[in-house]
Amino acid sequence: MKLKMKHFLLFLFSFVPVFTSSAAPQVLNVEQDGIVGHYYQQPANSHKQPVIVLGGSEGGIPTKLAKVIAENGHPTLAVAYFKADTLPKELEKIPLAYFEKATAWLQQKHPAQKHITLVGWSKGAELALLIASRDTVFDRVIAIAPSSVVWAGILADWQTVPGSSWSQNEKELPFVAFNPTGPVEGLLDLYSQSLENRNDGGSATIPVENIRGNVVLYSGGMDEIWPSSSMAVSLCQRMTENQLSRCKRFNYPELDHLLNYKMLAPSEDLYKHFIRSVDGK
C-alpha cells in the first residue's frame, strides 16, 4: 500500500491546470505584508465584497482561481500557505494565525466593508470552511470539492505519517488520519476508508454550524480524490442546526474533483453560476 500511496500523492500534487494569466496584481511577501500572495485591486468606485482565495494541494499562490474572481470586479487576495517563498514546503500543521494576518491585511484595505468572502477548492475548501467557522467576518463561503472534516496533512515522503493539516497556538488541530483497513485502490478509496475508520471521536468535524452566513458547495460525482459529494451533504445537514447559517449544495454527476475546471472558463454555464455565487446571488 505504501508504494501505491507514493503514486497517489504525486498525482494529487500535480492536480492543477495550466492557463495563461495577463493580470498584474500586487505581489505580497511575508517580510513586508506578513503573507505571501497576490492582491488584485479594483477601481475606487467598485463596491463588491472583497474575497480571499485559497488553493489546494498544488500549493503556491492560487492565481488561476483568483484571476477569474478579480476579473468580475471583486478585490481579490490570493493567499499561498505552503510551497512558496519563505512558507512551509509541505502541507502539514499550517498555523491558522497566518490566515488571521491575511484577513487583517484585507480588512485594512477595505475598512468600509464589514464582511469578506472566502473561496477555496479541495484542501482550500476544507480550510475555508474551517476558517469561516471561527470568524464571523466571513459571511460567504464558496467551497469547491469540500471536506466535512480536518484531514491529515500531505507529505512528499510517503513513508512519513503526517500530522494534522492545520495548527492553532503551535498545537495541531484534531484530524482524521489516513487509516485504511484493506487494500487501497486510489485516493478516493484511501479517504473513504479513512473516513469510515476515523477514531477522533468527532473532534475533527468542521463546525460549519458556527458560520454566520451563506455557504455554497460544489462537488463532482466523478471525484476521484475524496468523497466530496457525500461530505457536502453532511456539511449542509450540520448547517441546518443554526438559523443564521444557509447552505446550498450543487453536485455535478459527470464532473471530477475540481469540476473539470469549468468554473474557470467564461463559455461554461458553471462559470456563470460560480460567479453569481461569489457575488452572493
mmCIF file of N, CA and C in Angstrom, residues 42-133:
data_model
loop_
_atom_site.group_PDB
_atom_site.id
_atom_site.type_symbol
_atom_site.label_atom_id
_atom_site.label_comp_id
_atom_site.label_asym_id
_atom_site.label_seq_id
_atom_site.Cartn_x
_atom_site.Cartn_y
_atom_site.Cartn_z
ATOM 1 N N GLN A 42 -9.291 46.775 -7.251
ATOM 2 C CA GLN A 42 -10.352 47.209 -8.145
ATOM 3 C C GLN A 42 -10.462 48.736 -8.104
ATOM 4 N N PRO A 43 -11.134 49.326 -9.099
ATOM 5 C CA PRO A 43 -11.321 50.782 -9.084
ATOM 6 C C PRO A 43 -12.017 51.240 -7.804
ATOM 7 N N ALA A 44 -11.792 52.483 -7.438
ATOM 8 C CA ALA A 44 -12.333 53.024 -6.187
ATOM 9 C C ALA A 44 -13.853 52.973 -6.143
ATOM 10 N N ASN A 45 -14.496 53.023 -7.313
ATOM 11 C CA ASN A 45 -15.969 53.023 -7.334
ATOM 12 C C ASN A 45 -16.562 51.617 -7.288
ATOM 13 N N SER A 46 -15.707 50.597 -7.169
ATOM 14 C CA SER A 46 -16.204 49.230 -7.051
ATOM 15 C C SER A 46 -16.637 48.957 -5.610
ATOM 16 N N HIS A 47 -17.851 48.449 -5.448
ATOM 17 C CA HIS A 47 -18.380 48.204 -4.104
ATOM 18 C C HIS A 47 -18.593 46.716 -3.841
ATOM 19 N N LYS A 48 -18.004 45.875 -4.668
ATOM 20 C CA LYS A 48 -18.157 44.442 -4.455
ATOM 21 C C LYS A 48 -17.341 43.983 -3.255
ATOM 22 N N GLN A 49 -17.846 42.964 -2.581
ATOM 23 C CA GLN A 49 -17.217 42.466 -1.358
ATOM 24 C C GLN A 49 -15.848 41.867 -1.665
ATOM 25 N N PRO A 50 -14.844 42.165 -0.832
ATOM 26 C CA PRO A 50 -13.508 41.584 -1.041
ATOM 27 C C PRO A 50 -13.513 40.080 -0.810
ATOM 28 N N VAL A 51 -12.593 39.404 -1.475
ATOM 29 C CA VAL A 51 -12.544 37.941 -1.479
ATOM 30 C C VAL A 51 -11.133 37.457 -1.155
ATOM 31 N N ILE A 52 -11.046 36.432 -0.313
ATOM 32 C CA ILE A 52 -9.803 35.702 -0.098
ATOM 33 C C ILE A 52 -9.921 34.362 -0.809
ATOM 34 N N VAL A 53 -8.906 34.018 -1.598
ATOM 35 C CA VAL A 53 -8.902 32.779 -2.371
ATOM 36 C C VAL A 53 -7.818 31.843 -1.841
ATOM 37 N N LEU A 54 -8.202 30.586 -1.635
ATOM 38 C CA LEU A 54 -7.303 29.575 -1.078
ATOM 39 C C LEU A 54 -7.208 28.387 -2.025
ATOM 40 N N GLY A 55 -5.992 28.041 -2.415
ATOM 41 C CA GLY A 55 -5.780 26.915 -3.306
ATOM 42 C C GLY A 55 -5.710 25.601 -2.556
ATOM 43 N N GLY A 56 -5.395 24.541 -3.285
ATOM 44 C CA GLY A 56 -5.384 23.213 -2.694
ATOM 45 C C GLY A 56 -3.994 22.624 -2.560
ATOM 46 N N SER A 57 -3.891 21.319 -2.759
ATOM 47 C CA SER A 57 -2.640 20.613 -2.502
ATOM 48 C C SER A 57 -1.562 20.901 -3.533
ATOM 49 N N GLU A 58 -1.894 21.687 -4.567
ATOM 50 C CA GLU A 58 -0.865 22.091 -5.516
ATOM 51 C C GLU A 58 0.105 23.098 -4.897
ATOM 52 N N GLY A 59 -0.345 23.799 -3.857
ATOM 53 C CA GLY A 59 0.498 24.774 -3.181
ATOM 54 C C GLY A 59 0.697 26.037 -4.000
ATOM 55 N N GLY A 60 1.448 26.972 -3.435
ATOM 56 C CA GLY A 60 1.711 28.223 -4.127
ATOM 57 C C GLY A 60 0.521 29.169 -4.083
ATOM 58 N N ILE A 61 0.593 30.209 -4.895
ATOM 59 C CA ILE A 61 -0.451 31.233 -4.946
ATOM 60 C C ILE A 61 -1.534 30.802 -5.940
ATOM 61 N N PRO A 62 -2.789 30.755 -5.520
ATOM 62 C CA PRO A 62 -3.869 30.269 -6.402
ATOM 63 C C PRO A 62 -4.326 31.323 -7.409
ATOM 64 N N THR A 63 -3.441 31.678 -8.313
ATOM 65 C CA THR A 63 -3.713 32.777 -9.235
ATOM 66 C C THR A 63 -4.810 32.451 -10.244
ATOM 67 N N LYS A 64 -4.919 31.194 -10.669
ATOM 68 C CA LYS A 64 -5.905 30.848 -11.704
ATOM 69 C C LYS A 64 -7.325 31.102 -11.219
ATOM 70 N N LEU A 65 -7.614 30.674 -10.003
ATOM 71 C CA LEU A 65 -8.945 30.860 -9.431
ATOM 72 C C LEU A 65 -9.170 32.326 -9.068
ATOM 73 N N ALA A 66 -8.147 32.973 -8.528
ATOM 74 C CA ALA A 66 -8.281 34.367 -8.106
ATOM 75 C C ALA A 66 -8.514 35.295 -9.288
ATOM 76 N N LYS A 67 -7.842 35.033 -10.387
ATOM 77 C CA LYS A 67 -7.960 35.905 -11.560
ATOM 78 C C LYS A 67 -9.388 35.938 -12.085
ATOM 79 N N VAL A 68 -10.052 34.796 -12.089
ATOM 80 C CA VAL A 68 -11.440 34.726 -12.550
ATOM 81 C C VAL A 68 -12.331 35.616 -11.692
ATOM 82 N N ILE A 69 -12.127 35.571 -10.388
ATOM 83 C CA ILE A 69 -12.937 36.361 -9.459
ATOM 84 C C ILE A 69 -12.626 37.845 -9.597
ATOM 85 N N ALA A 70 -11.338 38.177 -9.706
ATOM 86 C CA ALA A 70 -10.932 39.573 -9.844
ATOM 87 C C ALA A 70 -11.462 40.182 -11.138
ATOM 88 N N GLU A 71 -11.483 39.412 -12.196
ATOM 89 C CA GLU A 71 -11.976 39.914 -13.482
ATOM 90 C C GLU A 71 -13.463 40.240 -13.436
ATOM 91 N N ASN A 72 -14.142 39.763 -12.416
ATOM 92 C CA ASN A 72 -15.559 40.071 -12.249
ATOM 93 C C ASN A 72 -15.810 41.138 -11.191
ATOM 94 N N GLY A 73 -14.774 41.910 -10.875
ATOM 95 C CA GLY A 73 -14.955 43.125 -10.086
ATOM 96 C C GLY A 73 -14.718 43.043 -8.610
ATOM 97 N N HIS A 74 -14.287 41.898 -8.089
ATOM 98 C CA HIS A 74 -14.054 41.777 -6.655
ATOM 99 C C HIS A 74 -12.592 42.073 -6.305
ATOM 100 N N PRO A 75 -12.354 42.911 -5.297
ATOM 101 C CA PRO A 75 -10.989 42.995 -4.765
ATOM 102 C C PRO A 75 -10.614 41.607 -4.258
ATOM 103 N N THR A 76 -9.526 41.068 -4.735
ATOM 104 C CA THR A 76 -9.245 39.644 -4.504
ATOM 105 C C THR A 76 -7.831 39.441 -3.981
ATOM 106 N N LEU A 77 -7.745 38.704 -2.887
ATOM 107 C CA LEU A 77 -6.452 38.357 -2.287
ATOM 108 C C LEU A 77 -6.239 36.858 -2.420
ATOM 109 N N ALA A 78 -5.288 36.481 -3.266
ATOM 110 C CA ALA A 78 -4.930 35.072 -3.445
ATOM 111 C C ALA A 78 -3.793 34.754 -2.490
ATOM 112 N N VAL A 79 -4.049 33.845 -1.548
ATOM 113 C CA VAL A 79 -3.106 33.588 -0.463
ATOM 114 C C VAL A 79 -2.436 32.222 -0.636
ATOM 115 N N ALA A 80 -1.108 32.217 -0.611
ATOM 116 C CA ALA A 80 -0.355 30.961 -0.542
ATOM 117 C C ALA A 80 -0.163 30.612 0.926
ATOM 118 N N TYR A 81 -0.142 29.309 1.228
ATOM 119 C CA TYR A 81 0.113 28.918 2.626
ATOM 120 C C TYR A 81 1.160 27.823 2.752
ATOM 121 N N PHE A 82 1.639 27.321 1.631
ATOM 122 C CA PHE A 82 2.801 26.437 1.630
ATOM 123 C C PHE A 82 3.347 26.365 0.206
ATOM 124 N N LYS A 83 4.563 25.881 0.090
ATOM 125 C CA LYS A 83 5.243 25.737 -1.191
ATOM 126 C C LYS A 83 5.363 27.076 -1.923
ATOM 127 N N ALA A 84 5.808 28.100 -1.199
ATOM 128 C CA ALA A 84 6.043 29.407 -1.808
ATOM 129 C C ALA A 84 6.962 30.229 -0.900
ATOM 130 N N ASP A 85 8.014 30.794 -1.476
ATOM 131 C CA ASP A 85 8.937 31.695 -0.778
ATOM 132 C C ASP A 85 9.352 31.147 0.590
ATOM 133 N N THR A 86 9.067 31.900 1.645
ATOM 134 C CA THR A 86 9.510 31.535 2.988
ATOM 135 C C THR A 86 8.500 30.659 3.734
ATOM 136 N N LEU A 87 7.487 30.217 3.079
ATOM 137 C CA LEU A 87 6.436 29.414 3.713
ATOM 138 C C LEU A 87 6.875 27.952 3.834
ATOM 139 N N PRO A 88 6.137 27.170 4.642
ATOM 140 C CA PRO A 88 6.460 25.736 4.732
ATOM 141 C C PRO A 88 6.480 25.080 3.356
ATOM 142 N N LYS A 89 7.337 24.098 3.212
ATOM 143 C CA LYS A 89 7.452 23.411 1.928
ATOM 144 C C LYS A 89 6.339 22.395 1.721
ATOM 145 N N GLU A 90 5.741 21.940 2.819
ATOM 146 C CA GLU A 90 4.722 20.898 2.708
ATOM 147 C C GLU A 90 3.473 21.269 3.497
ATOM 148 N N LEU A 91 2.392 20.571 3.184
ATOM 149 C CA LEU A 91 1.097 20.888 3.775
ATOM 150 C C LEU A 91 0.910 20.074 5.058
ATOM 151 N N GLU A 92 1.389 20.635 6.147
ATOM 152 C CA GLU A 92 1.246 19.998 7.453
ATOM 153 C C GLU A 92 1.374 21.047 8.542
ATOM 154 N N LYS A 93 0.434 21.030 9.482
ATOM 155 C CA LYS A 93 0.453 21.896 10.657
ATOM 156 C C LYS A 93 0.597 23.372 10.280
ATOM 157 N N ILE A 94 -0.114 23.791 9.249
ATOM 158 C CA ILE A 94 -0.094 25.196 8.838
ATOM 159 C C ILE A 94 -0.833 26.013 9.896
ATOM 160 N N PRO A 95 -0.208 27.047 10.477
ATOM 161 C CA PRO A 95 -0.859 27.804 11.559
ATOM 162 C C PRO A 95 -2.022 28.662 11.067
ATOM 163 N N LEU A 96 -3.151 28.571 11.744
ATOM 164 C CA LEU A 96 -4.308 29.381 11.378
ATOM 165 C C LEU A 96 -4.054 30.866 11.616
ATOM 166 N N ALA A 97 -3.111 31.189 12.490
ATOM 167 C CA ALA A 97 -2.768 32.598 12.741
ATOM 168 C C ALA A 97 -2.287 33.285 11.470
ATOM 169 N N TYR A 98 -1.700 32.515 10.575
ATOM 170 C CA TYR A 98 -1.237 33.074 9.299
ATOM 171 C C TYR A 98 -2.408 33.654 8.513
ATOM 172 N N PHE A 99 -3.545 32.979 8.537
ATOM 173 C CA PHE A 99 -4.711 33.443 7.791
ATOM 174 C C PHE A 99 -5.394 34.615 8.497
ATOM 175 N N GLU A 100 -5.196 34.715 9.792
ATOM 176 C CA GLU A 100 -5.675 35.898 10.514
ATOM 177 C C GLU A 100 -4.932 37.140 10.024
ATOM 178 N N LYS A 101 -3.658 36.978 9.707
ATOM 179 C CA LYS A 101 -2.877 38.094 9.147
ATOM 180 C C LYS A 101 -3.423 38.489 7.782
ATOM 181 N N ALA A 102 -3.763 37.501 6.972
ATOM 182 C CA ALA A 102 -4.318 37.782 5.648
ATOM 183 C C ALA A 102 -5.649 38.512 5.763
ATOM 184 N N THR A 103 -6.477 38.065 6.706
ATOM 185 C CA THR A 103 -7.770 38.709 6.926
ATOM 186 C C THR A 103 -7.586 40.151 7.362
ATOM 187 N N ALA A 104 -6.690 40.385 8.307
ATOM 188 C CA ALA A 104 -6.432 41.736 8.806
ATOM 189 C C ALA A 104 -5.898 42.632 7.694
ATOM 190 N N TRP A 105 -5.045 42.074 6.850
ATOM 191 C CA TRP A 105 -4.471 42.850 5.734
ATOM 192 C C TRP A 105 -5.574 43.315 4.790
ATOM 193 N N LEU A 106 -6.501 42.413 4.445
ATOM 194 C CA LEU A 106 -7.572 42.766 3.520
ATOM 195 C C LEU A 106 -8.578 43.715 4.169
ATOM 196 N N GLN A 107 -8.847 43.530 5.448
ATOM 197 C CA GLN A 107 -9.750 44.445 6.147
ATOM 198 C C GLN A 107 -9.179 45.864 6.183
ATOM 199 N N GLN A 108 -7.881 45.960 6.352
ATOM 200 C CA GLN A 108 -7.241 47.275 6.362
ATOM 201 C C GLN A 108 -7.373 47.958 5.004
ATOM 202 N N LYS A 109 -7.350 47.144 3.947
ATOM 203 C CA LYS A 109 -7.513 47.674 2.600
ATOM 204 C C LYS A 109 -8.940 48.147 2.339
ATOM 205 N N HIS A 110 -9.900 47.538 3.041
ATOM 206 C CA HIS A 110 -11.321 47.831 2.789
ATOM 207 C C HIS A 110 -12.054 48.063 4.102
ATOM 208 N N PRO A 111 -11.738 49.139 4.804
ATOM 209 C CA PRO A 111 -12.335 49.384 6.124
ATOM 210 C C PRO A 111 -13.842 49.596 6.085
ATOM 211 N N ALA A 112 -14.381 49.981 4.939
ATOM 212 C CA ALA A 112 -15.822 50.225 4.842
ATOM 213 C C ALA A 112 -16.614 48.937 4.674
ATOM 214 N N GLN A 113 -15.938 47.852 4.353
ATOM 215 C CA GLN A 113 -16.612 46.573 4.154
ATOM 216 C C GLN A 113 -16.649 45.792 5.468
ATOM 217 N N LYS A 114 -17.842 45.361 5.867
ATOM 218 C CA LYS A 114 -17.990 44.645 7.132
ATOM 219 C C LYS A 114 -17.646 43.166 7.013
ATOM 220 N N HIS A 115 -17.732 42.627 5.796
ATOM 221 C CA HIS A 115 -17.545 41.197 5.630
ATOM 222 C C HIS A 115 -16.602 40.872 4.474
ATOM 223 N N ILE A 116 -16.123 39.639 4.484
ATOM 224 C CA ILE A 116 -15.221 39.125 3.461
ATOM 225 C C ILE A 116 -15.760 37.786 2.983
ATOM 226 N N THR A 117 -15.561 37.518 1.694
ATOM 227 C CA THR A 117 -15.926 36.228 1.108
ATOM 228 C C THR A 117 -14.697 35.321 1.072
ATOM 229 N N LEU A 118 -14.912 34.029 1.323
ATOM 230 C CA LEU A 118 -13.848 33.030 1.214
ATOM 231 C C LEU A 118 -14.174 32.070 0.075
ATOM 232 N N VAL A 119 -13.189 31.850 -0.793
ATOM 233 C CA VAL A 119 -13.345 30.891 -1.883
ATOM 234 C C VAL A 119 -12.164 29.935 -1.851
ATOM 235 N N GLY A 120 -12.437 28.638 -1.904
ATOM 236 C CA GLY A 120 -11.351 27.675 -1.915
ATOM 237 C C GLY A 120 -11.737 26.408 -2.622
ATOM 238 N N TRP A 121 -10.729 25.700 -3.126
ATOM 239 C CA TRP A 121 -11.010 24.396 -3.705
ATOM 240 C C TRP A 121 -10.153 23.323 -3.050
ATOM 241 N N SER A 122 -10.721 22.122 -2.944
ATOM 242 C CA SER A 122 -10.036 20.966 -2.374
ATOM 243 C C SER A 122 -9.536 21.277 -0.957
ATOM 244 N N LYS A 123 -8.242 21.174 -0.694
ATOM 245 C CA LYS A 123 -7.740 21.497 0.647
ATOM 246 C C LYS A 123 -8.068 22.941 1.008
ATOM 247 N N GLY A 124 -8.122 23.806 0.020
ATOM 248 C CA GLY A 124 -8.512 25.190 0.269
ATOM 249 C C GLY A 124 -9.970 25.319 0.651
ATOM 250 N N ALA A 125 -10.817 24.401 0.166
ATOM 251 C CA ALA A 125 -12.222 24.382 0.569
ATOM 252 C C ALA A 125 -12.348 23.921 2.013
ATOM 253 N N GLU A 126 -11.601 22.886 2.364
ATOM 254 C CA GLU A 126 -11.547 22.437 3.758
ATOM 255 C C GLU A 126 -11.129 23.589 4.664
ATOM 256 N N LEU A 127 -10.080 24.285 4.254
ATOM 257 C CA LEU A 127 -9.554 25.400 5.031
ATOM 258 C C LEU A 127 -10.547 26.553 5.120
ATOM 259 N N ALA A 128 -11.203 26.885 4.017
ATOM 260 C CA ALA A 128 -12.160 27.991 4.006
ATOM 261 C C ALA A 128 -13.305 27.745 4.977
ATOM 262 N N LEU A 129 -13.836 26.537 4.978
ATOM 263 C CA LEU A 129 -14.922 26.211 5.894
ATOM 264 C C LEU A 129 -14.445 26.251 7.344
ATOM 265 N N LEU A 130 -13.232 25.788 7.585
ATOM 266 C CA LEU A 130 -12.672 25.815 8.930
ATOM 267 C C LEU A 130 -12.488 27.252 9.422
ATOM 268 N N ILE A 131 -11.916 28.097 8.594
ATOM 269 C CA ILE A 131 -11.674 29.498 8.973
ATOM 270 C C ILE A 131 -12.992 30.217 9.230
ATOM 271 N N ALA A 132 -13.962 30.035 8.323
ATOM 272 C CA ALA A 132 -15.249 30.722 8.464
ATOM 273 C C ALA A 132 -16.001 30.276 9.704
ATOM 274 N N SER A 133 -15.761 29.039 10.149
ATOM 275 C CA SER A 133 -16.427 28.555 11.360
ATOM 276 C C SER A 133 -15.864 29.198 12.609
#
